[in-house]
XYZ file of C-alpha atoms in Angstrom:
677
model
C -1.760 -28.994 -5.718
C -4.221 -31.441 -7.234
C -7.658 -30.258 -8.082
C -6.723 -26.840 -8.744
C -8.527 -25.419 -11.822
C -5.422 -24.851 -13.975
C -7.338 -23.161 -16.823
C -8.324 -20.074 -14.931
C -4.855 -20.164 -13.362
C -3.502 -19.634 -16.711
C -5.746 -17.236 -17.715
C -5.273 -15.171 -14.486
C -1.524 -15.032 -15.238
C -2.315 -13.936 -18.876
C -4.356 -11.072 -17.369
C -1.791 -10.210 -15.147
C 0.881 -10.118 -17.853
C -1.290 -7.800 -19.853
C -1.832 -5.364 -16.935
C 1.849 -5.189 -16.181
C 2.799 -4.640 -19.857
C 0.175 -1.834 -20.559
C 2.337 0.951 -19.210
C 5.183 0.148 -21.693
C 2.560 0.075 -24.663
C 1.568 3.028 -26.745
C -1.779 1.989 -28.504
C -5.107 3.619 -29.252
C -8.233 2.354 -27.656
C -9.722 1.757 -31.133
C -6.433 -0.316 -32.273
C -6.596 -2.261 -29.170
C -10.148 -3.191 -29.484
C -9.616 -4.331 -32.992
C -6.734 -6.291 -32.008
C -8.849 -7.979 -29.094
C -11.579 -8.861 -31.530
C -9.207 -10.283 -33.975
C -7.580 -12.723 -31.497
C -11.014 -13.579 -29.839
C -12.218 -14.677 -33.616
C -9.116 -16.525 -34.305
C -9.143 -18.438 -30.842
C -12.957 -19.238 -31.177
C -12.391 -20.450 -34.959
C -9.443 -22.647 -33.871
C -11.192 -24.087 -30.884
C -14.439 -24.758 -33.229
C -12.098 -26.539 -35.648
C -10.585 -28.725 -33.088
C -13.857 -29.417 -31.137
C -15.253 -30.704 -34.582
C -12.228 -32.772 -35.500
C -12.320 -34.023 -31.551
C -8.608 -32.941 -31.270
C -6.449 -31.196 -28.980
C -3.618 -28.819 -29.858
C -1.424 -26.343 -27.493
C -2.089 -23.563 -30.065
C -5.603 -23.109 -28.239
C -3.904 -22.641 -24.762
C -1.450 -20.133 -26.494
C -4.255 -18.236 -28.078
C -6.169 -18.048 -25.034
C -3.240 -16.896 -23.032
C -2.429 -14.105 -25.601
C -6.503 -13.253 -25.537
C -6.125 -12.548 -21.862
C -2.985 -10.686 -22.150
C -4.686 -8.217 -24.853
C -7.833 -8.091 -22.298
C -5.384 -6.999 -19.230
C -3.971 -4.527 -21.335
C -7.892 -3.355 -22.689
C -9.155 -3.259 -19.110
C -6.313 -1.194 -17.701
C -6.398 1.282 -20.523
C -10.313 1.644 -19.988
C -9.809 1.793 -16.188
C -7.301 4.621 -16.463
C -9.442 7.923 -15.530
C -6.580 10.198 -16.898
C -7.749 8.674 -20.659
C -11.353 10.433 -20.071
C -12.067 13.559 -21.848
C -14.051 14.771 -18.838
C -11.650 14.294 -16.155
C -10.653 17.162 -14.303
C -7.054 17.108 -15.276
C -8.156 17.468 -18.848
C -10.474 20.322 -18.323
C -9.288 22.269 -15.314
C -5.950 24.736 -14.892
C -4.136 23.721 -12.091
C -2.956 26.386 -9.243
C -5.663 28.912 -10.105
C -8.950 29.440 -8.154
C -12.161 27.759 -9.357
C -15.473 26.799 -8.531
C -15.576 23.555 -7.092
C -18.274 21.116 -6.485
C -17.474 17.765 -4.923
C -19.155 14.938 -2.957
C -17.513 13.168 -0.042
C -16.623 9.651 -0.736
C -14.395 8.486 2.381
C -13.188 10.028 5.602
C -9.318 9.400 5.958
C -7.282 9.288 9.481
C -6.752 13.164 10.080
C -3.335 14.735 9.967
C -1.948 16.968 12.642
C -2.956 20.177 11.188
C -5.973 19.095 8.954
C -8.893 16.596 8.606
C -8.652 14.480 5.401
C -11.228 13.132 3.111
C -11.447 11.561 -0.272
C -13.926 13.485 -2.489
C -15.438 12.913 -6.122
C -14.969 16.134 -8.008
C -18.466 16.671 -9.806
C -18.141 20.279 -11.382
C -15.375 22.774 -12.122
C -16.744 26.132 -12.936
C -19.561 25.340 -15.342
C -17.852 22.284 -16.669
C -19.056 18.606 -15.425
C -16.079 16.670 -14.391
C -15.213 13.201 -13.037
C -12.138 12.095 -10.848
C -11.081 11.928 -7.253
C -9.160 14.507 -5.185
C -7.847 14.641 -1.781
C -9.613 17.376 0.344
C -7.564 18.850 3.297
C -9.574 20.976 5.851
C -7.328 23.095 8.002
C -7.976 22.863 11.721
C -8.899 26.056 13.065
C -9.665 26.403 16.970
C -11.445 29.774 16.472
C -13.957 27.900 14.264
C -16.678 25.274 14.877
C -15.256 22.261 13.277
C -18.070 20.306 11.344
C -17.330 17.050 10.547
C -18.025 15.854 6.883
C -20.152 13.037 6.104
C -20.048 10.252 3.062
C -22.232 11.979 0.386
C -22.167 15.452 1.562
C -22.218 17.761 -1.559
C -19.972 20.677 -1.062
C -19.097 24.008 -2.795
C -15.830 25.711 -2.464
C -13.794 28.525 -4.456
C -10.389 27.038 -4.214
C -7.415 25.809 -6.195
C -6.573 22.329 -7.417
C -3.233 21.802 -6.370
C -0.642 19.306 -7.421
C 0.210 16.370 -4.856
C 3.673 16.696 -3.610
C 5.962 13.704 -4.624
C 8.780 12.168 -2.637
C 11.727 14.387 -2.373
C 14.285 12.201 -0.876
C 15.557 8.580 -1.826
C 13.689 5.652 -0.615
C 10.915 7.889 1.153
C 7.427 6.691 1.035
C 5.977 8.480 -1.773
C 2.548 9.381 -0.902
C 1.643 11.057 -4.208
C 2.329 7.990 -5.869
C 0.287 5.950 -3.615
C -2.675 8.479 -4.244
C -2.118 8.087 -7.936
C -2.350 4.422 -7.974
C -5.910 5.015 -6.329
C -6.514 7.533 -9.149
C -6.121 10.666 -6.964
C -3.936 13.172 -8.794
C -4.855 16.643 -7.104
C -5.524 18.185 -3.612
C -7.889 20.870 -2.399
C -6.823 22.877 0.726
C -9.404 24.647 2.378
C -11.012 25.674 6.038
C -14.508 24.728 7.345
C -15.490 28.416 6.895
C -14.890 28.284 3.122
C -17.228 25.391 2.732
C -20.681 25.770 1.392
C -23.104 22.642 1.969
C -25.476 21.830 -1.002
C -28.392 19.663 -1.199
C -27.733 16.110 -1.454
C -28.548 14.426 -4.960
C -28.769 10.843 -3.587
C -27.474 8.697 -0.698
C -25.657 5.937 -1.737
C -25.052 2.484 -0.183
C -21.887 3.863 1.278
C -23.611 6.736 2.722
C -26.176 4.713 4.364
C -23.454 2.585 5.721
C -21.558 5.723 6.967
C -24.580 6.873 8.696
C -25.243 3.532 10.581
C -21.591 3.564 11.721
C -21.783 7.160 12.820
C -25.216 6.223 14.781
C -23.394 3.308 16.538
C -20.473 5.457 17.247
C -22.579 8.033 18.882
C -24.321 5.271 21.075
C -20.912 3.948 22.047
C -19.889 7.415 22.891
C -22.680 7.671 25.709
C -20.722 4.909 27.660
C -17.668 5.406 29.704
C -15.317 3.382 27.244
C -11.382 4.082 27.595
C -10.015 6.179 24.729
C -7.999 3.355 23.249
C -10.665 0.608 23.832
C -13.010 2.900 21.898
C -10.265 3.405 18.885
C -9.980 -0.389 19.146
C -13.705 -1.021 19.040
C -14.220 1.113 15.933
C -11.202 -0.536 14.099
C -12.354 -4.022 15.041
C -15.934 -3.984 14.542
C -16.581 -0.874 12.380
C -13.478 -0.846 10.157
C -12.755 2.909 11.384
C -9.283 3.463 12.403
C -9.186 7.084 12.345
C -9.110 7.177 16.245
C -6.198 4.717 16.829
C -3.038 6.644 18.381
C 0.102 6.466 16.742
C 1.847 4.814 19.788
C -1.103 1.789 19.962
C -0.937 1.267 16.432
C 2.999 0.930 16.418
C 2.604 -1.435 19.295
C 0.280 -3.768 17.234
C 2.487 -3.375 14.272
C 5.817 -4.374 16.436
C 4.348 -7.459 17.921
C 2.996 -8.854 14.519
C -0.685 -8.258 15.095
C -1.645 -5.162 13.277
C -3.908 -7.127 10.950
C -6.836 -7.760 13.684
C -7.195 -4.033 13.560
C -7.779 -3.931 9.790
C -11.218 -5.622 8.881
C -10.216 -8.066 6.703
C -10.123 -12.062 5.900
C -9.517 -12.926 9.514
C -12.761 -11.003 10.573
C -14.789 -12.120 7.691
C -13.664 -15.765 8.322
C -14.485 -15.894 12.008
C -17.893 -14.118 10.943
C -18.553 -17.060 8.408
C -17.753 -19.673 10.746
C -19.924 -18.375 13.511
C -22.999 -17.949 10.929
C -22.295 -21.468 9.759
C -22.443 -22.847 13.297
C -25.787 -20.646 14.062
C -27.325 -21.996 10.996
C -26.193 -25.926 11.601
C -29.743 -26.837 12.925
C -31.206 -26.210 9.352
C -29.637 -29.639 8.148
C -27.819 -31.183 5.618
C -30.550 -31.425 3.016
C -29.932 -29.999 -0.476
C -32.266 -26.957 0.033
C -30.883 -26.530 3.590
C -27.428 -26.257 1.927
C -28.493 -23.548 -0.632
C -30.330 -21.409 1.825
C -27.450 -21.477 4.480
C -25.073 -20.658 1.696
C -27.291 -17.608 0.437
C -27.643 -16.519 3.928
C -23.814 -16.726 4.819
C -22.932 -14.848 1.486
C -25.722 -12.051 2.307
C -24.462 -11.900 5.906
C -20.606 -11.593 4.759
C -21.536 -8.520 2.196
C -23.747 -6.826 4.588
C -20.722 -6.831 7.134
C -18.533 -5.700 4.124
C -20.712 -2.781 3.469
C -21.100 -1.884 7.004
C -17.475 -1.692 7.866
C -16.829 0.700 4.981
C -16.246 -1.550 2.013
C -12.278 -1.231 2.154
C -10.345 -3.196 -0.345
C -9.343 -5.956 2.242
C -12.922 -6.506 3.293
C -14.171 -6.691 -0.126
C -11.621 -9.108 -1.096
C -12.332 -11.232 1.721
C -15.973 -11.219 1.041
C -15.575 -12.048 -2.619
C -13.121 -15.109 -1.747
C -15.310 -16.495 1.031
C -18.428 -16.275 -1.116
C -16.759 -18.402 -3.898
C -15.502 -20.854 -0.970
C -19.074 -21.267 -0.150
C -20.144 -21.864 -3.694
C -16.975 -24.058 -4.068
C -18.212 -26.031 -1.214
C -21.997 -26.118 -2.082
C -21.031 -27.826 -5.397
C -18.853 -30.261 -3.553
C -15.649 -29.097 -5.075
C -12.399 -30.941 -3.529
C -10.212 -27.794 -3.937
C -12.836 -25.144 -3.390
C -10.754 -22.762 -1.202
C -7.700 -22.588 -3.709
C -10.078 -22.293 -6.525
C -11.881 -19.445 -4.553
C -8.820 -17.636 -4.371
C -7.688 -17.900 -7.985
C -11.220 -16.977 -9.130
C -11.952 -14.049 -6.638
C -8.416 -12.654 -7.655
C -9.354 -12.999 -11.430
C -12.611 -11.134 -10.978
C -11.369 -8.359 -8.729
C -8.421 -7.766 -10.896
C -10.780 -7.703 -13.926
C -12.750 -5.048 -12.416
C -9.968 -2.890 -10.963
C -6.701 -3.843 -12.468
C -4.755 -1.169 -10.163
C -5.236 -3.954 -7.391
C -2.282 -5.834 -8.187
C -0.020 -2.855 -7.156
C -1.756 -2.509 -3.676
C 0.234 -3.748 -0.869
C -2.779 -5.105 1.127
C -4.111 -7.029 -1.932
C -0.658 -8.781 -2.285
C -0.233 -9.859 1.175
C -3.973 -10.993 1.978
C -4.096 -13.244 -1.092
C -0.474 -14.498 -0.184
C -1.434 -15.263 3.186
C -4.519 -17.119 2.601
C -2.613 -19.274 -0.404
C 0.016 -20.230 1.816
C -2.150 -21.006 4.849
C -4.123 -23.506 2.473
C -1.076 -24.764 0.912
C 1.353 -25.225 3.792
C -0.974 -25.801 6.748
C -1.878 -29.374 5.613
C 1.841 -30.240 5.215
C 2.817 -28.518 8.593
C -0.195 -30.125 10.623
C 0.817 -33.681 9.659
C 4.176 -33.328 11.252
C 2.361 -33.804 14.664
C -1.027 -34.851 15.666
C -1.698 -34.442 19.552
C -4.462 -36.316 20.818
C -5.251 -33.640 23.495
C -7.948 -31.429 22.396
C -6.319 -28.316 23.816
C -2.820 -29.083 22.564
C -4.211 -29.822 19.029
C -6.042 -26.451 19.129
C -2.941 -24.735 19.900
C -0.866 -26.622 17.404
C -3.179 -25.595 14.750
C -3.026 -22.226 15.466
C 0.828 -22.408 15.492
C 0.815 -23.891 12.277
C -1.679 -21.373 10.783
C 0.261 -18.516 12.043
C 3.777 -19.986 10.971
C 2.190 -20.867 7.181
C 0.824 -17.286 7.072
C 4.113 -15.622 8.180
C 6.257 -17.848 5.806
C 3.983 -16.918 2.995
C 4.074 -13.080 3.564
C 7.619 -13.112 4.835
C 9.305 -12.076 1.552
C 6.871 -9.485 0.580
C 6.768 -7.936 4.361
C 10.562 -7.744 4.423
C 10.472 -5.896 0.884
C 7.732 -3.271 2.000
C 8.325 -2.912 5.751
C 11.908 -4.012 6.151
C 11.238 -5.398 9.920
C 10.566 -8.744 11.402
C 8.532 -8.928 14.583
C 10.134 -11.827 16.366
C 7.133 -12.247 18.674
C 4.608 -12.793 16.153
C 4.128 -16.213 17.185
C 3.753 -15.351 20.892
C 1.118 -12.532 20.281
C -0.868 -14.687 17.857
C -1.214 -17.499 20.538
C -2.298 -15.027 22.909
C -4.758 -12.936 20.644
C -6.178 -15.478 18.126
C -8.117 -17.511 20.649
C -9.973 -14.807 22.040
C -10.258 -12.742 18.997
C -13.650 -14.714 17.988
C -14.781 -13.803 21.573
C -14.099 -10.305 21.142
C -15.963 -10.166 17.665
C -18.994 -11.884 18.902
C -19.034 -9.765 22.197
C -18.422 -6.595 20.238
C -21.365 -7.528 17.636
C -23.710 -8.122 20.715
C -22.449 -4.713 22.041
C -23.238 -2.921 18.972
C -26.758 -4.265 18.453
C -27.707 -3.710 22.196
C -26.550 -0.025 21.781
C -27.986 0.626 18.644
C -31.520 -0.595 20.118
C -30.896 1.479 23.282
C -30.818 -1.699 25.428
C -26.912 -1.844 26.385
C -26.503 -2.416 30.083
C -23.539 -0.365 31.470
C -22.062 -3.258 33.175
C -21.872 -5.351 29.916
C -20.320 -2.351 28.341
C -17.853 -2.137 31.310
C -16.943 -5.738 30.809
C -16.240 -5.215 27.076
C -14.180 -2.281 27.816
C -12.165 -4.143 30.425
C -11.158 -6.930 27.704
C -10.337 -4.372 25.209
C -8.298 -2.675 27.894
C -6.613 -5.793 28.873
C -5.698 -6.670 25.133
C -4.226 -3.325 24.479
C -2.051 -3.694 27.856
C -0.754 -7.111 26.708
C -0.049 -5.806 23.328
C 1.967 -2.845 24.984
C 3.683 -5.163 27.080
C 4.830 -7.291 24.540
C 6.102 -4.398 22.332
C 8.567 -3.384 25.276
C 10.521 -6.449 24.194
C 12.010 -4.359 21.304
C 15.129 -6.701 21.209
C 12.754 -9.127 19.604
C 11.876 -6.770 16.521
C 14.574 -6.872 13.882
C 14.577 -3.608 11.843
C 16.338 -1.956 8.852
C 16.350 -5.299 6.879
C 17.737 -4.717 3.543
C 15.491 -6.797 1.072
C 15.230 -6.047 -2.678
C 12.810 -7.342 -5.246
C 15.340 -9.544 -6.563
C 15.379 -11.309 -3.127
C 11.605 -11.308 -3.003
C 11.700 -13.907 -6.015
C 14.581 -15.958 -4.368
C 12.611 -15.989 -1.106
C 9.494 -17.348 -2.603
C 11.649 -20.039 -4.962
C 13.136 -20.915 -1.358
C 9.671 -21.489 0.145
C 8.079 -23.213 -2.798
C 11.052 -25.820 -3.137
C 10.881 -26.414 0.774
C 7.191 -26.855 0.601
C 7.642 -29.292 -2.275
C 10.424 -31.276 -0.157
C 8.148 -31.427 2.787
C 5.684 -32.938 0.734
C 7.627 -35.756 -0.916
C 11.682 -36.028 -0.195
C 13.652 -37.433 -3.045
C 16.878 -36.443 -4.683
C 15.481 -34.083 -7.339
C 13.727 -31.991 -4.845
C 16.674 -31.885 -2.517
C 19.133 -30.595 -5.250
C 16.382 -27.887 -6.206
C 15.809 -26.765 -2.661
C 19.792 -26.520 -2.234
C 20.067 -24.437 -5.287
C 17.540 -21.923 -4.161
C 19.326 -21.744 -0.722
C 22.674 -20.898 -2.675
C 20.943 -18.434 -4.991
C 20.213 -16.404 -1.712
C 23.806 -15.589 -0.754
C 24.607 -15.104 -4.462
C 21.968 -12.743 -4.920
C 23.308 -10.754 -1.842
C 26.581 -10.627 -3.278
C 25.560 -9.487 -6.770
C 23.367 -6.661 -5.238
C 26.271 -5.557 -2.985
C 28.489 -5.379 -5.784
C 26.028 -3.256 -7.862
C 26.181 -1.034 -5.080
C 29.998 -0.708 -4.900
C 30.298 2.804 -6.649
C 30.347 5.931 -4.925
C 27.293 8.149 -5.225
C 26.591 11.623 -3.996
C 22.778 12.608 -3.153
C 21.814 16.211 -2.960
C 18.906 15.974 -0.803
C 15.683 18.194 -0.232
C 15.403 19.742 3.186
C 13.440 22.746 3.787
C 15.700 25.970 4.589
C 18.857 24.026 4.719
C 21.428 21.956 2.818
C 22.074 18.418 3.115
C 24.279 16.000 1.177
C 24.899 12.328 1.547
C 27.714 10.573 -0.056
C 27.926 6.736 0.018
C 31.185 5.309 -0.762
C 32.594 1.830 -1.807
C 33.178 0.896 1.656
C 29.460 0.954 2.432
C 29.870 3.882 4.556
C 27.341 6.817 4.510
C 28.668 10.430 5.180
C 25.961 13.151 5.631
C 27.231 16.704 4.903
C 25.202 19.375 6.943
C 25.508 22.657 8.744
C 27.325 22.118 12.014
C 24.229 23.336 14.092
C 21.832 20.851 12.429
C 21.153 17.449 13.295
C 21.078 14.480 10.981
C 17.197 13.212 9.932
C 16.429 9.909 11.807
C 13.931 9.231 8.841
C 16.522 9.733 5.996
C 19.047 7.469 7.886
C 16.484 4.791 8.184
C 15.364 4.989 4.577
C 19.042 4.541 3.560
C 19.553 1.615 5.790
C 16.555 -0.170 4.707
C 17.378 0.087 0.947
C 21.188 0.056 0.703
C 23.907 -1.877 2.364
C 25.146 0.572 4.941
C 28.015 -0.409 7.450
C 28.291 2.801 9.198
C 26.924 6.278 9.315
C 28.590 9.575 9.997
C 28.225 13.360 9.728
C 30.464 16.093 8.151
C 30.436 19.668 7.918
C 29.319 21.011 4.587
C 32.191 21.452 1.635
C 32.022 23.658 -1.133
C 33.842 21.142 -3.410
C 33.289 17.388 -3.821
C 34.873 14.943 -6.184
C 32.493 11.582 -7.000
C 33.817 9.258 -9.728
C 35.804 11.735 -11.502
C 32.904 14.357 -11.412
C 33.814 17.756 -9.995
C 30.801 19.252 -7.999
C 31.198 22.874 -6.703
C 28.850 24.066 -4.043
C 28.138 27.792 -4.111
C 26.671 29.025 -0.862
C 25.731 32.287 0.585
C 29.132 33.818 -0.034
C 28.759 33.697 -3.805
C 32.241 32.322 -4.275
C 32.815 30.563 -7.654
C 35.748 32.351 -9.541
C 38.358 29.625 -8.542
C 41.223 29.575 -10.871
C 41.746 26.334 -12.882
C 38.544 24.838 -11.482
C 35.750 23.671 -14.215
C 32.991 21.847 -12.475
C 30.612 19.539 -14.106
C 27.880 20.246 -11.705
C 27.072 23.399 -9.758
C 24.727 23.249 -6.569
C 23.205 26.602 -5.568
C 22.552 26.915 -1.817
C 21.737 29.181 0.921
C 20.331 31.700 -1.683
C 23.556 33.181 -3.135
C 23.389 36.785 -4.464
C 25.016 35.720 -8.152
C 24.619 36.959 -11.556
C 23.707 33.481 -12.937
C 24.365 34.787 -16.623
C 27.840 35.460 -15.612
C 28.152 32.005 -13.973
C 26.591 30.440 -16.969
C 29.012 32.502 -19.482
C 32.045 31.235 -17.282
C 30.789 27.714 -17.202
C 28.634 26.914 -20.167
C 28.871 23.207 -20.300
C 27.712 23.018 -16.290
C 24.468 21.440 -15.028
C 22.869 23.463 -11.981
C 20.991 22.076 -9.152
C 19.027 24.271 -6.517
C 18.433 22.462 -3.006
C 15.732 23.357 -0.362
C 17.850 26.157 1.207
C 17.201 28.844 -1.303
C 14.160 31.182 -1.735
C 11.656 30.072 -3.862
C 11.555 33.053 -5.730
C 15.244 32.760 -6.179
C 15.004 29.205 -7.816
C 12.217 30.402 -10.025
C 14.422 32.981 -11.344
C 17.523 30.945 -11.781
C 14.995 28.300 -13.680
C 13.855 30.796 -16.223
C 17.521 31.907 -16.755
C 18.705 28.352 -17.230
C 15.791 27.572 -19.509
C 16.476 30.600 -21.534
C 19.921 29.530 -21.806
C 19.213 26.075 -22.496
C 21.338 24.985 -19.511
C 20.082 21.751 -17.454
C 18.560 22.956 -14.369
C 17.346 20.685 -11.263
C 15.104 21.845 -8.515
C 14.837 19.936 -5.530
C 11.403 21.651 -4.573
C 9.791 20.304 -7.648
C 11.775 17.388 -8.872
C 13.218 15.873 -5.410
C 16.804 14.791 -4.697
C 19.486 14.537 -7.071
C 21.859 11.723 -7.276
C 25.290 11.897 -8.882
C 27.075 8.598 -9.764
């Protein structure tokens, strides 16, 4: 990768190291700033002395790396809202009604029972606060539902509730996902309880949201199909709230869900379009500068207009640096733009490195830039149509190879039809975007002819029909793929060694490639060995008992009441994250033995006085009417677990008793599942 700025690459590595290490360190702001200042002074002094002597020494590189590690720790700490004294978690009491004033920041896709928004909390009772919360507005058929808008200021008397964490193994943890977005509490209310206050200001986000709302109202005046309108909003306005679950799943299953999220693909097409339109400006120096300024301005206007989502902001930043690099005549403008834009974005918001979208988008672009030239040289057809489709194939394969390990780790599935779908959709996506922008402009000016709108509706309907048709071939969709973080690193080692081998075939590179290939089955064997011990999971299911046992033969047994069915989502989560050969169900037992640990389950009958039995753990289920003091007196060394089949008031009473007696107690309502190994 000749031409890459290795200095910024090393500094980016140091910054990432510091961000990742911050959670393991316990250091005050003051001490951290002193340490940062000390390293900065040392680095500056050494660099100045070596410059005077006109000498070079690796110590400067080491000090620079340490400096940016410290910088990564610093920016992570200072970006943590929980460390601010006026954050609502520091000044408000949870689960008690309070006078809350907040401002709407973003509208989310509504749930089945409620509308969802992200709001910034401005005031709690008489205290001015900061921080974001999740706002849930219950749907009420008897009340007129008023849709909240960005920048609306609202007063409500409600509780700040804790976010509910994942309660079962391998389940998507929505609470943790929101925590990474600095959202730590939620408000649940109804439209009737909201009191609208006077807006203090209209932000750029508010202006953009109002503009989108205006255009959506204009589009609603035309007879667009429901799914077509939803795709139009997603494709051009960055709003996916109206997409139906089945349509979104169809796009995901054929591997083209990325076209429904305004991101680098859309920004790249827009950039190429603007560059083409500005081509008449010529290639003079002033023309190039003017063209660069106009392209960057249009890119950022589009980013703001489509909602300023993290994906489109990343793309706008990256393509802005690509434009600047091209203007300065850098040979490796694209790769350097990726590195610099990633560096700046992470410096501003360190939490981005944990976002799946951030990881996938940068990985895809990097591998397109790196692998595309290598693959394109394998065949260079003279026919223009063949050449165009060959380039599309190469781009799709390069991107898919690049994101494959991460995609398998996060989503545990592989869309076998991704190449076919991309060959059909990518050639027409530019037309759909350009045509769509014209549709929005004409609709906004009240000049959109109905036949033109109908033509665009026909194209979007045809697109959805093709996607749904391809999604029917579910045999090409490989699901429940086990892929751990260890396999992710091995996967990228294979990809990099293969890319280097294509670039230049020699004995050394062949050996490295073969070693990485051998590492894959070796890693699988090691991981399989690690999961060879039997485990028993006490799962959380509301109003019922559910246990899962994974034995050394990779058999998964579910224990549940005879009138209940196994949860497909829980089975799916186990298959994706563990080596599972078979899944079976059994009726609930009252006694289990796992790796010499004795587990007694006490159900509604309340039987536990069994001669000779000394359990290590006791599961309380189905709200047994027992005297817990007597139980603890009989088994003083036991740990007690209460599952989701118990009445909550019973669980609270048992927990208070165990706390008083200093007996370990696990409540699946609050603490989630319990694993016994």
